[in-house]
Short mmCIF file of C-alpha atoms in Angstrom, two decimals:
data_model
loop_
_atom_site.label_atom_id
_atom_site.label_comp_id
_atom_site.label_asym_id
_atom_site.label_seq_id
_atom_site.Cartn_x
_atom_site.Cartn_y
_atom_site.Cartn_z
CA UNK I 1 -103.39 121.75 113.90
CA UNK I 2 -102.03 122.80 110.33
CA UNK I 3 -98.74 123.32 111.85
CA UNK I 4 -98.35 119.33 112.18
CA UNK I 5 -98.09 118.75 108.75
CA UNK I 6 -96.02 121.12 107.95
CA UNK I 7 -93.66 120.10 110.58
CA UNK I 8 -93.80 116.23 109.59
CA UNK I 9 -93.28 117.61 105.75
CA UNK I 10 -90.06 119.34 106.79
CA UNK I 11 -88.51 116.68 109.23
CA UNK I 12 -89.05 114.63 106.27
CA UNK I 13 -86.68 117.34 103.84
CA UNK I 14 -84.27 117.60 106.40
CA UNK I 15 -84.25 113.95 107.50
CA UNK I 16 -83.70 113.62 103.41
CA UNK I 17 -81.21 116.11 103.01
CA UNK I 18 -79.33 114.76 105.92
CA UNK I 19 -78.80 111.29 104.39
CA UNK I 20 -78.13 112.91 100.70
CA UNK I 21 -74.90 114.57 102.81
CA UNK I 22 -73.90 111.50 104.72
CA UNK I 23 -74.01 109.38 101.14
CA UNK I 24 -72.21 112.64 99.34
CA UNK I 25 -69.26 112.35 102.77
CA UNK I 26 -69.18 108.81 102.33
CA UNK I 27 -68.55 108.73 98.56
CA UNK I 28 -65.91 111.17 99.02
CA UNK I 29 -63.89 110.31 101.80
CA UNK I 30 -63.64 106.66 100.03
CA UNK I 31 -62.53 108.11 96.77
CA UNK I 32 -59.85 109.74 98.25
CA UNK I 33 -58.43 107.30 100.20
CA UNK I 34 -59.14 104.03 97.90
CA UNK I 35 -58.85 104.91 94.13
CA UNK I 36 -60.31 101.55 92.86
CA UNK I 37 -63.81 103.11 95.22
CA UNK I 38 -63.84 106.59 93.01
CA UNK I 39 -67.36 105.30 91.31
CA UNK I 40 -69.36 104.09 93.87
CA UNK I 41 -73.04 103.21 92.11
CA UNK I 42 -75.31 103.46 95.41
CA UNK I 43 -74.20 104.28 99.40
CA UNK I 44 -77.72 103.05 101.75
CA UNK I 45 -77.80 102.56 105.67
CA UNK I 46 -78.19 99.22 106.64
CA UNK I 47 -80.45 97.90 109.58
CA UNK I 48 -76.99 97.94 111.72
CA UNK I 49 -76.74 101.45 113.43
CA UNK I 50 -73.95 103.66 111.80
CA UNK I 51 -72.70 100.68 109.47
CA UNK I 52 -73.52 101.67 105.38
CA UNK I 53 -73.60 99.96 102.35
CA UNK I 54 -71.12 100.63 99.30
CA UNK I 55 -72.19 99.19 96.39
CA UNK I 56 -70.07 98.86 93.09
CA UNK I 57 -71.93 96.96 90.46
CA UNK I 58 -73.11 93.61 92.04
CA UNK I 59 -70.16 94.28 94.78
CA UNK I 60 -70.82 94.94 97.87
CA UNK I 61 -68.83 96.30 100.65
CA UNK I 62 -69.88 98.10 104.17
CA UNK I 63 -68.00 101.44 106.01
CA UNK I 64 -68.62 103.76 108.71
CA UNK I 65 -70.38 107.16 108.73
CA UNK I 66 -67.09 108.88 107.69
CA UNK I 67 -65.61 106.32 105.33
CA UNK I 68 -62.74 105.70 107.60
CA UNK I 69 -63.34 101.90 107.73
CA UNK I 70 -64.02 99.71 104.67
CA UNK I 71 -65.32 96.16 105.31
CA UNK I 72 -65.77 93.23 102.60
CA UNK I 73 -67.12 90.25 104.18
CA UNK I 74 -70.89 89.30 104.68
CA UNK I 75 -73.77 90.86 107.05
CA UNK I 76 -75.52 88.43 109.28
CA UNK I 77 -78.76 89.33 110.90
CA UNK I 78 -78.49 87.10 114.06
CA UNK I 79 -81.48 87.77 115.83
CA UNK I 80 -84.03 86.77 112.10
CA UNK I 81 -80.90 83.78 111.20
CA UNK I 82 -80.72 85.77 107.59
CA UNK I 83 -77.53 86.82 105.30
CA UNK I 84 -78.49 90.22 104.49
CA UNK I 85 -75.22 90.10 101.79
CA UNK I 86 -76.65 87.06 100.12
CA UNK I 87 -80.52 88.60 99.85
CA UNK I 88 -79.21 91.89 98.61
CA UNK I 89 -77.14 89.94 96.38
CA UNK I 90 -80.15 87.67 95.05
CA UNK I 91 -82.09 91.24 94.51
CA UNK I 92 -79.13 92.88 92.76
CA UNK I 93 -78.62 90.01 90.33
CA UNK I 94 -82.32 88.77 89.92
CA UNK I 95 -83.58 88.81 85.97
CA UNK I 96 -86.82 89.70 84.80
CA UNK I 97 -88.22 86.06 83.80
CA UNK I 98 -90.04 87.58 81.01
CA UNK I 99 -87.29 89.74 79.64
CA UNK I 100 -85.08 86.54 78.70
CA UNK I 101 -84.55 85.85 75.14
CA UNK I 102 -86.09 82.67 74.93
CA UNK I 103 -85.93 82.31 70.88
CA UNK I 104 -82.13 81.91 72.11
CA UNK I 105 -82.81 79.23 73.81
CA UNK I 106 -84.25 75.58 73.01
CA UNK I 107 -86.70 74.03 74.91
CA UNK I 108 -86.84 70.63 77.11
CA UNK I 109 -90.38 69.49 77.85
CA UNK I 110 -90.70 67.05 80.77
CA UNK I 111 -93.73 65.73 82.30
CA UNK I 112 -96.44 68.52 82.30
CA UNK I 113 -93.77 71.28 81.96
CA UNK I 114 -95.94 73.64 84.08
CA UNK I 115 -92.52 74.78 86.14
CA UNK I 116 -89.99 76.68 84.52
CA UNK I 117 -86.40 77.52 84.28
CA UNK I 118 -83.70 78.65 82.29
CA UNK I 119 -80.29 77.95 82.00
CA UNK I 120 -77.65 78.98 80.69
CA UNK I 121 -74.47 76.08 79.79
CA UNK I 122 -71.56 75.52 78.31
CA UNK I 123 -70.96 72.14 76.34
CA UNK I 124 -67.23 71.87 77.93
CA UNK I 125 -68.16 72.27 81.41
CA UNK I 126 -68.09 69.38 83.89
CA UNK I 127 -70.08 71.08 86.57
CA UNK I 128 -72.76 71.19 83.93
CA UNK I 129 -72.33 67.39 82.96
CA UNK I 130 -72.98 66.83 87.08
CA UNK I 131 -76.21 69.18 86.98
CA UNK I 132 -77.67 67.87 83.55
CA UNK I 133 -77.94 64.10 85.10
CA UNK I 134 -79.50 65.27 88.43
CA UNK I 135 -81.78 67.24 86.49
CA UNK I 136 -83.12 64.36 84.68
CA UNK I 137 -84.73 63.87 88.24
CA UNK I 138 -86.97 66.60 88.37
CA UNK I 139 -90.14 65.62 86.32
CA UNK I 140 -93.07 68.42 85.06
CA UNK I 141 -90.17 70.94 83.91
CA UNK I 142 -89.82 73.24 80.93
CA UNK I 143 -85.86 73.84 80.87
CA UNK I 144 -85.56 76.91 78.22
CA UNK I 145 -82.04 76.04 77.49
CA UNK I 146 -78.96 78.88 76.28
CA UNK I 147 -75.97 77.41 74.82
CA UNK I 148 -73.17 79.79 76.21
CA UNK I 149 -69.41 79.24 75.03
CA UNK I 150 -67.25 80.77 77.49
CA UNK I 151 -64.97 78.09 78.84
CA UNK I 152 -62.57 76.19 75.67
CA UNK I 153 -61.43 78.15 72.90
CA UNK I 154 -63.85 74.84 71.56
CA UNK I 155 -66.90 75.28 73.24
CA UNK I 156 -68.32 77.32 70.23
CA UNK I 157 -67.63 74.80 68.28
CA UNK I 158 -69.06 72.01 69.76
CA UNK I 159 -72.01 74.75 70.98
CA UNK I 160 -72.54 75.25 67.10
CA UNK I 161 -72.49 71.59 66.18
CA UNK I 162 -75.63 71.33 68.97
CA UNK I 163 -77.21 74.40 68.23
CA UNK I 164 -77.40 73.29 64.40
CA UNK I 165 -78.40 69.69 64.92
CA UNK I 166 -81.85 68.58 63.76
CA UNK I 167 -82.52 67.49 67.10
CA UNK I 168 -81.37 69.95 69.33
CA UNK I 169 -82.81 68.73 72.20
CA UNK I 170 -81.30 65.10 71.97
CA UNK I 171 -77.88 66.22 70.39
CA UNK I 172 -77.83 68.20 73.71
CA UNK I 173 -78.25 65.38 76.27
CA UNK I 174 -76.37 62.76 74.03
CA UNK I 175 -72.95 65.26 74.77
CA UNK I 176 -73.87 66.16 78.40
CA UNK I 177 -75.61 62.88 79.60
CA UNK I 178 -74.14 60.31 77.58
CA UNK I 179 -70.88 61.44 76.74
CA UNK I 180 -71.92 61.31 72.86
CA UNK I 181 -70.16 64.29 70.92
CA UNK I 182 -72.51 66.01 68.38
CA UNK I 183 -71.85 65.64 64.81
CA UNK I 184 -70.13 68.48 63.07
CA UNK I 185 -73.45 70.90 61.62
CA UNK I 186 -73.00 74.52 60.50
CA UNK I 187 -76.32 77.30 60.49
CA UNK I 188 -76.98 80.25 61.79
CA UNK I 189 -75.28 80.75 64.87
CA UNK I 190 -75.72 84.60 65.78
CA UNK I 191 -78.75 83.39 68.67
CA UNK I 192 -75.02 81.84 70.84
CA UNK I 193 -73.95 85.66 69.80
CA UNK I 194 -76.70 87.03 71.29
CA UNK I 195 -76.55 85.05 74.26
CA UNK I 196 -72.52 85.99 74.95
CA UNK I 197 -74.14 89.55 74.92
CA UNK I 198 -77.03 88.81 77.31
CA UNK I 199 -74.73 87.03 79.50
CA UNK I 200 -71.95 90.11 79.91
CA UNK I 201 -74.71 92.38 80.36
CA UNK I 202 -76.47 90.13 83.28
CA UNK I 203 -72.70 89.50 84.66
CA UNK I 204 -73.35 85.57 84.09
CA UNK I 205 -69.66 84.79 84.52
CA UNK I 206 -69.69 81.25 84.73
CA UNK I 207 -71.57 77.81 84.63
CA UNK I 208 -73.92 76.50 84.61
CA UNK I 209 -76.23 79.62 85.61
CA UNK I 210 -79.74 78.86 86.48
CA UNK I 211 -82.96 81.71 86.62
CA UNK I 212 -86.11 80.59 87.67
CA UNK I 213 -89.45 82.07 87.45
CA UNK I 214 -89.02 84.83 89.76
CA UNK I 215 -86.31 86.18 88.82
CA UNK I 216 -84.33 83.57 91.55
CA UNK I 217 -80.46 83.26 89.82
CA UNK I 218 -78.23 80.42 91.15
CA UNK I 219 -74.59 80.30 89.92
CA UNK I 220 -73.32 77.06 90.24
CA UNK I 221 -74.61 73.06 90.34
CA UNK I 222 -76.94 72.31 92.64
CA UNK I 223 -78.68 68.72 93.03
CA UNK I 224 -82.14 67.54 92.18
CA UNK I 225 -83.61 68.52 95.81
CA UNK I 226 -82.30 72.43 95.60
CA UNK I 227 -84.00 72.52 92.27
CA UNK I 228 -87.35 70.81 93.76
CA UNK I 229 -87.26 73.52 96.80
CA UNK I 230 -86.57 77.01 94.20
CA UNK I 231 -88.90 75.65 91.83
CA UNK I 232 -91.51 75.73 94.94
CA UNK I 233 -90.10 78.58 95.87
CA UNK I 234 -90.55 80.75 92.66
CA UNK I 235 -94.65 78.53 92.00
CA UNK I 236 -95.54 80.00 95.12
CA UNK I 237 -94.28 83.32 94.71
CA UNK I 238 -95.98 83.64 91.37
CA UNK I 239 -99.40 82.70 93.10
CA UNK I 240 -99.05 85.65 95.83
CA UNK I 241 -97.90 82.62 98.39
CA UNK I 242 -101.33 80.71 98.48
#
């Protein structure tokens, strides 16, 4: 009867070993024949048989057992109605709610402001002009709120003259809601520094970019009623789903 663990313990090494080799064949054979493939961050099976997934970064891409066939495209899992792509993609990309920067940020109080989300904008972008007045929708919100200049050679500027208002919060929706330019104000910019920094180090490559409580990031606008459902989404997740 001793022999049974033993056994299980080295089926376990071997089954290990075996997958260490088919990762090691893998990374190989696609560094050889695809240069731009040479560093290859993490090679995993997937739940299709003899299908495995390359990842580069936040990339994804899926090949064969011997690297001799390279898909980029997304994995559907039929049979549950899920796009395994986009929720390994969600997981890859997800930030630590807690680990944001938040003196980098200012802060929008509606309602009770029990909900939470952060979001990250720049002042010249019109997709951002769309979200901020659907967003005025959504009541009981704390919106922690990062200036981020990457569009217009002017976007720092006009990100400076709202980061150094008195009033950040109504300078803010004057420009995006009202279509009221902020007054020219100088100060201590190096917090729309820091947030450049945070931002190329997350891979937030556009606006506006929003990260809700658990860890949920959404590139892109979305409307009042996708903002209403991940809110839900990330209140029940942070009360273990009761």
């Amino acid at each position: 009867m001793k022999l049974i663990p033993i056994l299980i313990t080295a089926i376990g090494l071997f089954a290990s070993a075996a997958a260490s080799a088919q990762e090691a064949d893998i990374r190989k054979a696609l560094a050889e024949r695809i240069p731009q493939m040479d560093k290859i961050d993490e090679v995993r099976p997937t739940p299709m048989k003899g299908l495995y997934e390359v990842r580069i970064g936040t990339d994804l891409f899926y090949t064969d057992a011997k690297g001799n066939y390279v898909i980029q495209g997304e994995l559907i899992d039929a049979k549950a109605r899920r796009n395994l792509t986009e929720d390994r993609i969600a997981k890859l990309t997800a930030v630590d709610f807690s680990a944001l920067p938040l003196k980098d940020a200012f802060t929008i109080v509606r309602g009770d402001g029990k909900r939470k989300v952060a979001v990250f904008e720049d002042p010249n972008c019109g997709y951002c002009k769309r979200f901020e007045r659907d967003l005025q929708n959504v009541d009981n919100l704390t919106v922690y709120l990062f200036l981020y200049p990457i569009l217009s050679p002017d976007s720092a500027e006009k990100s400076r003259n709202i980061w150094c208002a008195k009033d950040k919060v109504t300078a803010w929706q004057d420009h995006m809601v009202r279509d009221k330019p902020a007054p020219a104000a100088s100060c201590d910019t190096s917090a729309l520094q820091r947030n450049l920094a945070f931002g190329r180090k997350h891979k937030i490559t556009g606006t506006p970019t929003l990260i809700f409580a658990n860890g949920t990031r959404v590139p892109g606008a979305i409307g009042a009623q996708e903002v209403e459902k991940r809110l839900a989404e990330a209140g029940s997740e942070a009360t273990g789903g009761n």
